[in-house]
Coordinates of C-alpha atoms and ligand atoms in Angstrom, one line a residue:
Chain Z
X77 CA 280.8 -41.9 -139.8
X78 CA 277.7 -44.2 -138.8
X79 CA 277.4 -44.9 -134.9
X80 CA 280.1 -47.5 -134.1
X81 CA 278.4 -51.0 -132.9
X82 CA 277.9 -51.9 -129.5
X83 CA 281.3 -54.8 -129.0
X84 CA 279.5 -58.1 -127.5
X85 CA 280.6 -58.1 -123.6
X86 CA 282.6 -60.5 -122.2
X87 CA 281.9 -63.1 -120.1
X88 CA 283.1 -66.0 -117.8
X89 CA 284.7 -68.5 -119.4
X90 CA 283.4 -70.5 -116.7
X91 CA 284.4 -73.8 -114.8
X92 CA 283.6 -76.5 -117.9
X93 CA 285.7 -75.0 -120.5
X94 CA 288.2 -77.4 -120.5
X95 CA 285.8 -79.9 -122.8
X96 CA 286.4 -77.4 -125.5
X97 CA 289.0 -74.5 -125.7
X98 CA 292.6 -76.8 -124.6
X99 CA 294.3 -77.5 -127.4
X100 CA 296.8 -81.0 -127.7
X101 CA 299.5 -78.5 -129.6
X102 CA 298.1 -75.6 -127.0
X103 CA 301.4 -75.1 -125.0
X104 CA 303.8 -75.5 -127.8
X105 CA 304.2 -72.4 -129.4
X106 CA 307.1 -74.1 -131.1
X107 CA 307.2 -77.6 -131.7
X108 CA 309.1 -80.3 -129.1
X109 CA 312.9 -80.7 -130.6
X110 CA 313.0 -77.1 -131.7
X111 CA 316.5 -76.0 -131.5
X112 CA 316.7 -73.0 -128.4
X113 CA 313.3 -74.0 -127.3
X114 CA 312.8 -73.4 -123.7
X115 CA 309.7 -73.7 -121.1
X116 CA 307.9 -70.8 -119.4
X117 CA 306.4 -72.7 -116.5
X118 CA 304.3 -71.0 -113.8
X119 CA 301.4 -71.3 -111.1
X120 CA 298.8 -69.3 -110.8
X121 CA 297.0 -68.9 -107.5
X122 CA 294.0 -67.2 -105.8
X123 CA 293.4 -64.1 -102.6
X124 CA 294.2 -67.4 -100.3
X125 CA 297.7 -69.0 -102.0
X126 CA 295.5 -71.6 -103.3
X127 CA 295.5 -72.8 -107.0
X128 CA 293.6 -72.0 -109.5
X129 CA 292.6 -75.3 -111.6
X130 CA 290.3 -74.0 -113.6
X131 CA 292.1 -70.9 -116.0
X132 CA 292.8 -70.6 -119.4
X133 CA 295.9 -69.4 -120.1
X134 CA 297.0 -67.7 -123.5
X135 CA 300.7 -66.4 -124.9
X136 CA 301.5 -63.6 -127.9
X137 CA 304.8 -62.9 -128.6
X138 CA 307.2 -62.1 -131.9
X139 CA 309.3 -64.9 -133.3
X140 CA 312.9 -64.5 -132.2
X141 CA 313.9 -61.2 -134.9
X142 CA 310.8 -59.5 -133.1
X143 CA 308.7 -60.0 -136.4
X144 CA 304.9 -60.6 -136.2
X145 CA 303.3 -63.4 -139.2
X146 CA 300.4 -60.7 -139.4
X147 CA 299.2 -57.7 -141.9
X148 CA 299.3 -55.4 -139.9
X149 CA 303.0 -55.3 -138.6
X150 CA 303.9 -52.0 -140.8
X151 CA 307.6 -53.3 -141.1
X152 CA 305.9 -55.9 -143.7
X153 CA 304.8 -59.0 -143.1
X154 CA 307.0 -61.7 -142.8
X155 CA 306.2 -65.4 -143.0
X156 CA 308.2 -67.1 -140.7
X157 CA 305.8 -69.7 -140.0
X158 CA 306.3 -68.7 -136.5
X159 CA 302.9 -69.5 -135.0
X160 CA 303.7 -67.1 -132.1
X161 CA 300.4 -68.3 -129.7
X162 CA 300.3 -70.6 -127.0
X163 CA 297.2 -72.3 -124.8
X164 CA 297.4 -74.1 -121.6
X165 CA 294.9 -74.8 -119.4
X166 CA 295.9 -74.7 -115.5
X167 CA 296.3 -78.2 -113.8
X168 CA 294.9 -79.1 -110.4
X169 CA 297.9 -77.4 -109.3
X170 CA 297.4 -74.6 -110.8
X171 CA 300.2 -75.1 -113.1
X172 CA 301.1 -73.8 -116.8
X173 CA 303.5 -74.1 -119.3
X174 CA 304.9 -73.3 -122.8
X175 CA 307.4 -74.8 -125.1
X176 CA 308.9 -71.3 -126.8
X177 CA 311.5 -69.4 -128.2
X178 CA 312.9 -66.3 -126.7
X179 CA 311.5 -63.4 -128.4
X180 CA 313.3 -60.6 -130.2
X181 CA 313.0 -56.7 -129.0
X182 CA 310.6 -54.9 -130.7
X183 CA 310.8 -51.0 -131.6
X184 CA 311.4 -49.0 -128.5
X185 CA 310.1 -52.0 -126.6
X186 CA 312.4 -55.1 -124.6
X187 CA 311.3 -58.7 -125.4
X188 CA 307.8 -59.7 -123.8
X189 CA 305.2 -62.0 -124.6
X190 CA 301.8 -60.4 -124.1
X191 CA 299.5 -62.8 -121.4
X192 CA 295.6 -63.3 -121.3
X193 CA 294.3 -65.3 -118.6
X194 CA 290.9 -66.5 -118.7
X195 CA 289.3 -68.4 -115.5
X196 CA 286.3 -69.3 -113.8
X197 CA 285.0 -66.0 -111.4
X198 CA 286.3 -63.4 -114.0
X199 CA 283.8 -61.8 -116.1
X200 CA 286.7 -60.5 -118.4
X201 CA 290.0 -61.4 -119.6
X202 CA 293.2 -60.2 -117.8
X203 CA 296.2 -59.1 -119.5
X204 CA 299.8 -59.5 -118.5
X205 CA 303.1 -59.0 -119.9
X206 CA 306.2 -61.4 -119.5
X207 CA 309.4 -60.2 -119.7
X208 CA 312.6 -61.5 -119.1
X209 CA 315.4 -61.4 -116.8
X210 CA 318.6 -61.7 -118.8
X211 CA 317.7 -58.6 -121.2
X212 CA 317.9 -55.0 -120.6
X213 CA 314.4 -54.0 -119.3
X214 CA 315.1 -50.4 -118.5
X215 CA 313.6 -48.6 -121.4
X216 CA 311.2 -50.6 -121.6
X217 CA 308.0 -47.7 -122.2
X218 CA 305.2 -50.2 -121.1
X219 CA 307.2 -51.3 -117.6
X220 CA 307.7 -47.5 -117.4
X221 CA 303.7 -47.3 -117.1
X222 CA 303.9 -50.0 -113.5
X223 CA 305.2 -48.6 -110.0
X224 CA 308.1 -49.4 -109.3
X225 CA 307.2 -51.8 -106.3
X226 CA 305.4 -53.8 -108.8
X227 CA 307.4 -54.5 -111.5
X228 CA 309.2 -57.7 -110.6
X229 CA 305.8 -59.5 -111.0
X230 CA 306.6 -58.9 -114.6
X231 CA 309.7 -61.0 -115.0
X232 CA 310.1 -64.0 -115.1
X233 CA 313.3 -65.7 -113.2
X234 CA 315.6 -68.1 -114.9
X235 CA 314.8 -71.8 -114.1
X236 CA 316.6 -75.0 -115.2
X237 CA 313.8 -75.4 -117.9
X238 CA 313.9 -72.1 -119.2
X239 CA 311.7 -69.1 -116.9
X240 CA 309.6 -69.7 -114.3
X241 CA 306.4 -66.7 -114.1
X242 CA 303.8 -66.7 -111.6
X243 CA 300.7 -65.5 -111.5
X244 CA 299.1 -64.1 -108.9
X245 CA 295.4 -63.0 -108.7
X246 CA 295.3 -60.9 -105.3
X247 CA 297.9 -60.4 -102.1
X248 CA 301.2 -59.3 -102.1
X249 CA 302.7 -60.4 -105.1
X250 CA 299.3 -59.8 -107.2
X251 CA 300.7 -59.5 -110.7
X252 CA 300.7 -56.6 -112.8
X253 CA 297.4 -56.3 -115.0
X254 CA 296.8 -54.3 -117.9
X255 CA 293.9 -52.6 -119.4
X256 CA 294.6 -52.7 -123.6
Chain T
X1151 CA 305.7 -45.9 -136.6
X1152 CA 302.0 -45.4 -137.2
X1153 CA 300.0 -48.1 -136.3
X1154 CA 296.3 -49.1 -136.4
X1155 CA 294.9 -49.1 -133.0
X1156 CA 291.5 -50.4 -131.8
X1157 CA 288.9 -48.1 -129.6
X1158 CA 288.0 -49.0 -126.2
X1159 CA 284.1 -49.6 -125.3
X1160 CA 284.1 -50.0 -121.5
X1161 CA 280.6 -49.7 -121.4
X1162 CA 279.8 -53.1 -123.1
X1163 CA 281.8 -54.9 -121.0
X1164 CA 281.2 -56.2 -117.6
X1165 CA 283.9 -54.8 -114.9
X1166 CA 286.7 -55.9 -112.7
X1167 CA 285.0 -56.6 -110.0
X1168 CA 281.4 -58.1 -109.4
X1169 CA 280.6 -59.5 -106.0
X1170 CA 277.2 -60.8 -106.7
X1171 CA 279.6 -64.0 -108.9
X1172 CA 280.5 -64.9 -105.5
X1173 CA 283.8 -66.6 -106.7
X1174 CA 284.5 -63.0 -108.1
X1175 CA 285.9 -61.2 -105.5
X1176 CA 288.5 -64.3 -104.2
X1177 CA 290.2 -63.5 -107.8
X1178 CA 289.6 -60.9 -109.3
X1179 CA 292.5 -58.2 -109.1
X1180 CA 292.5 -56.0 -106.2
X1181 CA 294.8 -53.2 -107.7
X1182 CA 293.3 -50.9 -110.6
X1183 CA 294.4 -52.2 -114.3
X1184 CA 297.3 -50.2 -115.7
X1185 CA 296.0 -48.1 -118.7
X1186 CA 298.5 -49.8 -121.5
X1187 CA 298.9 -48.1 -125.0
X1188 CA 298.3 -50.7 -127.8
X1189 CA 301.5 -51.0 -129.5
X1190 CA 302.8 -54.0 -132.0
X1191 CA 302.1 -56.8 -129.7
X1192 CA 298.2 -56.0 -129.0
X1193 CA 297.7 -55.1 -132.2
X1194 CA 298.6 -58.4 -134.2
X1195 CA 297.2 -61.5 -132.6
X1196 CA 297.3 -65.2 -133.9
X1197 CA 295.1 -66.1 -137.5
X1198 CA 295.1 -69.4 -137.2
X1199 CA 292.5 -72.1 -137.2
X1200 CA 291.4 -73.3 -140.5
X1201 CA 293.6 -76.2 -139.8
X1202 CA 292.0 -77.2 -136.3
X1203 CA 288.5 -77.1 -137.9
X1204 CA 287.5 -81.1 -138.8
X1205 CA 284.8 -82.4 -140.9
X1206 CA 281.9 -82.4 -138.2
X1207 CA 283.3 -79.4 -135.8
X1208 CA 280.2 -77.4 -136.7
X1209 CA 277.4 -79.5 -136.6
X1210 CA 277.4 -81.1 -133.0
X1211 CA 274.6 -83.6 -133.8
X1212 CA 276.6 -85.9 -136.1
X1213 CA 279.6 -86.6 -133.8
X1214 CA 278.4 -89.6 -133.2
X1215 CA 277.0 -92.6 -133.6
X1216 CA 273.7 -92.1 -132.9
X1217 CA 271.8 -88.4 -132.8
X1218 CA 271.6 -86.5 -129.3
X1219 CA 268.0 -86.0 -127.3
X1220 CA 266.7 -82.1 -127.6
X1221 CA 265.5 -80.1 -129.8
X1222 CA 267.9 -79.3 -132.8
X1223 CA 269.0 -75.6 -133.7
X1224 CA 271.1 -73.9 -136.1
X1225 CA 272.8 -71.2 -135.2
X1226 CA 274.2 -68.5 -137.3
X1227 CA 275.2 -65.2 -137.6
X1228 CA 278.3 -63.0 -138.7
X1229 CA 281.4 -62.0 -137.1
X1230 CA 281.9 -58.0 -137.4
X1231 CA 284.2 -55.3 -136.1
X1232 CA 282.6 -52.1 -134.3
X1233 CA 282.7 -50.3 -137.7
X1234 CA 280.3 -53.4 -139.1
X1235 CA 283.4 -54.6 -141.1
X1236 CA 282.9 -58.5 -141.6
X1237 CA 285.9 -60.4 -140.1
X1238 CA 286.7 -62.8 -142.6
X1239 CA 288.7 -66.7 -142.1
X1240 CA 288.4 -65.9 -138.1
X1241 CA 287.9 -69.3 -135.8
X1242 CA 285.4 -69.7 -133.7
X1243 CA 285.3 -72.4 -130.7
X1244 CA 282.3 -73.6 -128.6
X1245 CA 280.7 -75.4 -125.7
X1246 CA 277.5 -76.1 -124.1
X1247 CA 275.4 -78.0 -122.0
X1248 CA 273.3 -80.7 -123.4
X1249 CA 269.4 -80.5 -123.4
X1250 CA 269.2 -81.4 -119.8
X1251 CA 271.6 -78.8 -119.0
X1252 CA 274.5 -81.2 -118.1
X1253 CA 278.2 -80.5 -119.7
X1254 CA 280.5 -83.3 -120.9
X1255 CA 282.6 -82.8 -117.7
X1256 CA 283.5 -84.9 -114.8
X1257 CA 283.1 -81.6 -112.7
X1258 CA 279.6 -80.7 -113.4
X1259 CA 277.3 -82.7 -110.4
X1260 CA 274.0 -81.6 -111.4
X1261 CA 272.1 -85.0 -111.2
X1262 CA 270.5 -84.7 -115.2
X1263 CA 271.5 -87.2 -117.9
X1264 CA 274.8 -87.1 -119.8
X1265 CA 273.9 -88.2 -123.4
X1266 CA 276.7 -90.3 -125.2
X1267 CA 276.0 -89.4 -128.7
X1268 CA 275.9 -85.3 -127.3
X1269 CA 280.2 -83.9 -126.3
X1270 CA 278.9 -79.7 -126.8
X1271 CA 282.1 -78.8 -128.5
X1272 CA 282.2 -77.4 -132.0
X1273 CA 284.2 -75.4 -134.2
X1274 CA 284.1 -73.5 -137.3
X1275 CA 286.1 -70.4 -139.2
X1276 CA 283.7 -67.1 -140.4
X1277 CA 283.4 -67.6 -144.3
X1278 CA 284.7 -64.3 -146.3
X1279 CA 281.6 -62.5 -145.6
X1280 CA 282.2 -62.8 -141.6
X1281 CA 279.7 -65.3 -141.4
X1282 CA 279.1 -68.6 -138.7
X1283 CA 277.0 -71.5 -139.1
X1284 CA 276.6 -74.4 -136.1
X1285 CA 273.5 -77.6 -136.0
X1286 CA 273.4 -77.7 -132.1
X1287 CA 271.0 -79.0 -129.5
X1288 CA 269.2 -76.5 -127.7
X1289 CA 270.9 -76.4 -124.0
X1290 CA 269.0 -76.7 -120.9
X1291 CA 269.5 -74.2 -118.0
X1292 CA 271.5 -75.4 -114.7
X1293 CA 271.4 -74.7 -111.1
X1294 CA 275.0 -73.4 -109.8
X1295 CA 274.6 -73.0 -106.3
X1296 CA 276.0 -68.9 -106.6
X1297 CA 272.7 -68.2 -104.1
X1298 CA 269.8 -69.9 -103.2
X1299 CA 268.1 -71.5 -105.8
X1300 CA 270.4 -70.1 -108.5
X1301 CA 270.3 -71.3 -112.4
X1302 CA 272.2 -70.2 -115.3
X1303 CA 270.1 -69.3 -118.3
X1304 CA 270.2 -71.3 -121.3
X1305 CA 273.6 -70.4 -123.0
X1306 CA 275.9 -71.2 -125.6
X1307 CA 279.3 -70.3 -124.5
X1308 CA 281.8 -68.7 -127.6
X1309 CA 285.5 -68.3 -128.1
X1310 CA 286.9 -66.0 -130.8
X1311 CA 290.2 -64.7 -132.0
X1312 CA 289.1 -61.6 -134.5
X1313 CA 292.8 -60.1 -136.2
X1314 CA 294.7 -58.8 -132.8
X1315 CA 295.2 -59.8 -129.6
X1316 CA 293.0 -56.8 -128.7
X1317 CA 289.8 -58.2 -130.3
X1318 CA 290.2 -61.7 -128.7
X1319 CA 286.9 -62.5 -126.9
X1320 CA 285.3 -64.9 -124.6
X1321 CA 281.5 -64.8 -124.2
X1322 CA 278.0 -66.5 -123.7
X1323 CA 275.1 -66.2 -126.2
X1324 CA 271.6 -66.8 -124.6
X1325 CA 268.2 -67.5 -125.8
X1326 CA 265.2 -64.3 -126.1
X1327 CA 262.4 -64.6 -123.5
X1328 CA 264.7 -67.0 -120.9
X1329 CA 262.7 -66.4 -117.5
X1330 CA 266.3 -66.9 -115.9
X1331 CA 267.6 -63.5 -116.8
X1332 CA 266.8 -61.7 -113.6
X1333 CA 268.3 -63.8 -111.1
X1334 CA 271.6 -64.6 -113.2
X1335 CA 274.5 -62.5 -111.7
X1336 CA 276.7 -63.6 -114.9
X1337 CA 274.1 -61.9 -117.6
X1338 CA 273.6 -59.0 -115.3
X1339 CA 277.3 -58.2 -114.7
X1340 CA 276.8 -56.3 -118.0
X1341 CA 275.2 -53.2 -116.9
X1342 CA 275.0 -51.5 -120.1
X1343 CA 271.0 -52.6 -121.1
X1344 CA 271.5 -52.7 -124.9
X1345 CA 275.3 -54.2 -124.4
X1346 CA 273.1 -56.6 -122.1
X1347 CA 270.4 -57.5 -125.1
X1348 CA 273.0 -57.8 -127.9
X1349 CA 274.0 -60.9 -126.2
X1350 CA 271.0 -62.6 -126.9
X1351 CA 270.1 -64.5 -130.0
X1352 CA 267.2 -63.7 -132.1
X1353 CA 264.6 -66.5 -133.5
X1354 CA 265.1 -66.4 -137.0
X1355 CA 261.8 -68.1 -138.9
X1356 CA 263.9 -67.6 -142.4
X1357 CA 267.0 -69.6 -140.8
X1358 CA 264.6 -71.9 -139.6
X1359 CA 265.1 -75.6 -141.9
X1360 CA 261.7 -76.9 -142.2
X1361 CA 260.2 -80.2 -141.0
X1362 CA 264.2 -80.1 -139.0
X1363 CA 265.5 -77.4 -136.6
X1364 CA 264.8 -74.3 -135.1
X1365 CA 267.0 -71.6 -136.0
X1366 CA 268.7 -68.2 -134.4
X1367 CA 270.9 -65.5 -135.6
X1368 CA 273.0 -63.8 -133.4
X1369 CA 275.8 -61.5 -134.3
X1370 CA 279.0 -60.9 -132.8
X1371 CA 280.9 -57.5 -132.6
X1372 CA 284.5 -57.2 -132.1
X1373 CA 286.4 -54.2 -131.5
X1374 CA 286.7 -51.6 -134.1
X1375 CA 289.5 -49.5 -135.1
X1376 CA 289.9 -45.6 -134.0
X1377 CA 288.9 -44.2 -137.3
X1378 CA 293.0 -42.9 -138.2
X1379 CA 295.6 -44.5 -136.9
X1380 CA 297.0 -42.2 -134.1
X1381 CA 299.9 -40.7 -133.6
X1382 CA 301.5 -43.8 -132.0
X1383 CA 303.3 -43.5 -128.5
X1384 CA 306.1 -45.6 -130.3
X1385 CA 307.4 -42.4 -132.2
X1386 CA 308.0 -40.9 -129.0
X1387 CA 309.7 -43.3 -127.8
X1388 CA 312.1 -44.0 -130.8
X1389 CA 312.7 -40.2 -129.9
Ligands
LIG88 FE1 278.0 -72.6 -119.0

């Protein structure tokens, strides 16, 4: 095998982003009027409790039979249609949110949507996972991986639009990040 | 199941934590990053795009009515995977300053001329070979008020999805011979010095349209696949 190529490095998506990556359709993983639709709305904040206005936020998740529109899904590819990706830039506030539909379980795995936050400050994405309150997270092998003291900043908690998930950069709540 | 997965490359990449950024250490994460195996999730990711890109998205010099001040580049190169695999139908999204290094945004203060016929946005998907094409204006540098007397390089800032949620990528590209380099805290967060240089852009005389633009080629590497897919962790668990 030939030397693998150096992958480009990351780096800061910066404070001006917002002239080119937000998306109208960004937060609408499924369009408004979808029957079971339901918001994931959150804040994220900083070290201090303050917000942080200037992140990118991005959502991955299986339509609601835990099927991924994609090659690679070895069970076959299905195509749903299911677009299955969401973009929301923070507000002043801080604030997020997603028009979705719950996801289905996957192999071995309870439902999640898989997180990347990108804001000014980072040099590198972060990765989170979402999972959700109302299913059986037990054997859930990636949740397995998080200390037990930690693990609630993984799950959402039920709202009257749907879930409400936080995200929280440093202090004592600082959300669970992943390495992929 | 067995399932493709894609290598790591930690040394390319900048880390965690990097206090010379001095709005680094206020956010980034204080606790080490849990070690996840990829499993379905990281390995599909959203192919979309093709649908988002309109008629002038990659040439940011006819959005309007009139043609931005600067010098005019092209800038083009090829999307690839570590194992130099073109990634074919992949969007691409960017955004820059304009030639006097001011951005489109009612944030950026720096006291240089906004130019109405100049937004810095453009987008385009990779073509079956993996390859890019934009007509920009050649950004200007801009002071940022990190330390004293502090300017960002010339850059080009780029968005891409590749085929899985692990390949998606945020990044700059920068012009050869900027005299900013060795102040810039943001370029230098990359410690690796040939991850460092394969974020710069090469002038490319054959690229270059005569009587017209300037041109540079700059390619961009995704992560590549471990060469078999591994035993996956999923079997053990289905156990
Ligand atoms: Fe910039």
């Amino acid at each position: 095998m030939t030397e693998p190529l150096v992958t480009t490095s990351s780096q800061t998506v910066g404070p001006f982003f917002a002239i080119g990556l937000p998306w109208e359709d960004g937060p609408f993983v499924v369009p408004a009027g979808t029957p079971g639709a339901f918001h994931i709305a959150g804040r994220m904040v900083d070290g201090t409790g303050e917000p942080v206005p200037d992140a990118l936020i991005e959502t991955w998740q299986a339509d609601p039979d835990g099927r991924f529109d994609h090659p690679d899904d070895p069970r076959g590819a299905v195509s749903s249609g299911f677009r299955g990706f969401g973009r929301c830039a923070t507000d002043v506030n801080g604030r997020f949110e997603f028009l979705t539909l719950k996801p289905g379980a996957l192999p071995g795995q309870a439902p999640h949507v898989d997180v990347s936050v990108f804001c000014r400050g980072m040099l590198r994405r972060l990765v989170t996972r979402i999972y959700f309150p109302d299913s059986d997270n037990s054997a859930d092998p990636v949740l397995a991986l998080v200390d037990s003291e930690f693990r609630h900043t993984l799950i959402a908690s039920v709202a009257p639009f749907g879930y409400r998930f936080d995200i929280c950069l440093q202090g004592q709540d600082e959300t669970v990040f992943f390495d992929v | 199941m067995r399932l493709p997965t894609y290598r790591r490359d930690e040394e390319s990449q900048p880390p965690v934590h990097w206090p010379d950024y001095v709005s680094n250490p206020g956010r980034a994460p204080k606790r080490p990053l849990v070690l996840m195996p990829q499993r379905l999730t990281e390995i599909t990711g959203p192919l979309l795009g093709a649908e988002r890109v309109g008629q002038h998205d990659n040439d940011l010099t006819v959005q309007h009515v009139g043609e931005p001040q600067g010098q005019r580049i092209v800038v083009t190169g090829r999307v690839l995977d570590g194992d130099g695999r073109p990634i074919p139908d992949t969007l691409l999204e960017i955004w820059q300053a304009n030639a006097s290094g001011r951005y489109h945004h009612n944030g950026d203060r720096h006291p240089a001329p906004l130019d109405p016929n100049f937004s810095g946005v453009g987008r385009c998907m990779t073509d079956a070979a993996g390859r890019y094409t934009f007509t920009t204006i050649q950004p200007g540098a801009y002071p940022w008020r990190n330390h004293h007397n502090a300017w960002r390089p010339a850059h080009i800032h780029f968005s891409l999805f590749g085929q899985a949620f692990t390949q998606r990528l945020i990044t700059q590209m920068y012009f050869p011979g900027d005299p900013l380099f060795g102040q810039d805290p943001i370029f230098n967060s990359v410690r690796d010095p040939k991850a460092r240089e394969s974020m710069i852009a090469s002038f490319d005389l054959d690229a270059t349209v005569p009587e017209w633009a300037l041109a540079y080629s700059w390619d961009i590497v995704l992560r590549g696949k471990n060469p078999t897919p591994l035993e996956n962790e999923e079997d053990e668990d289905d156990d």
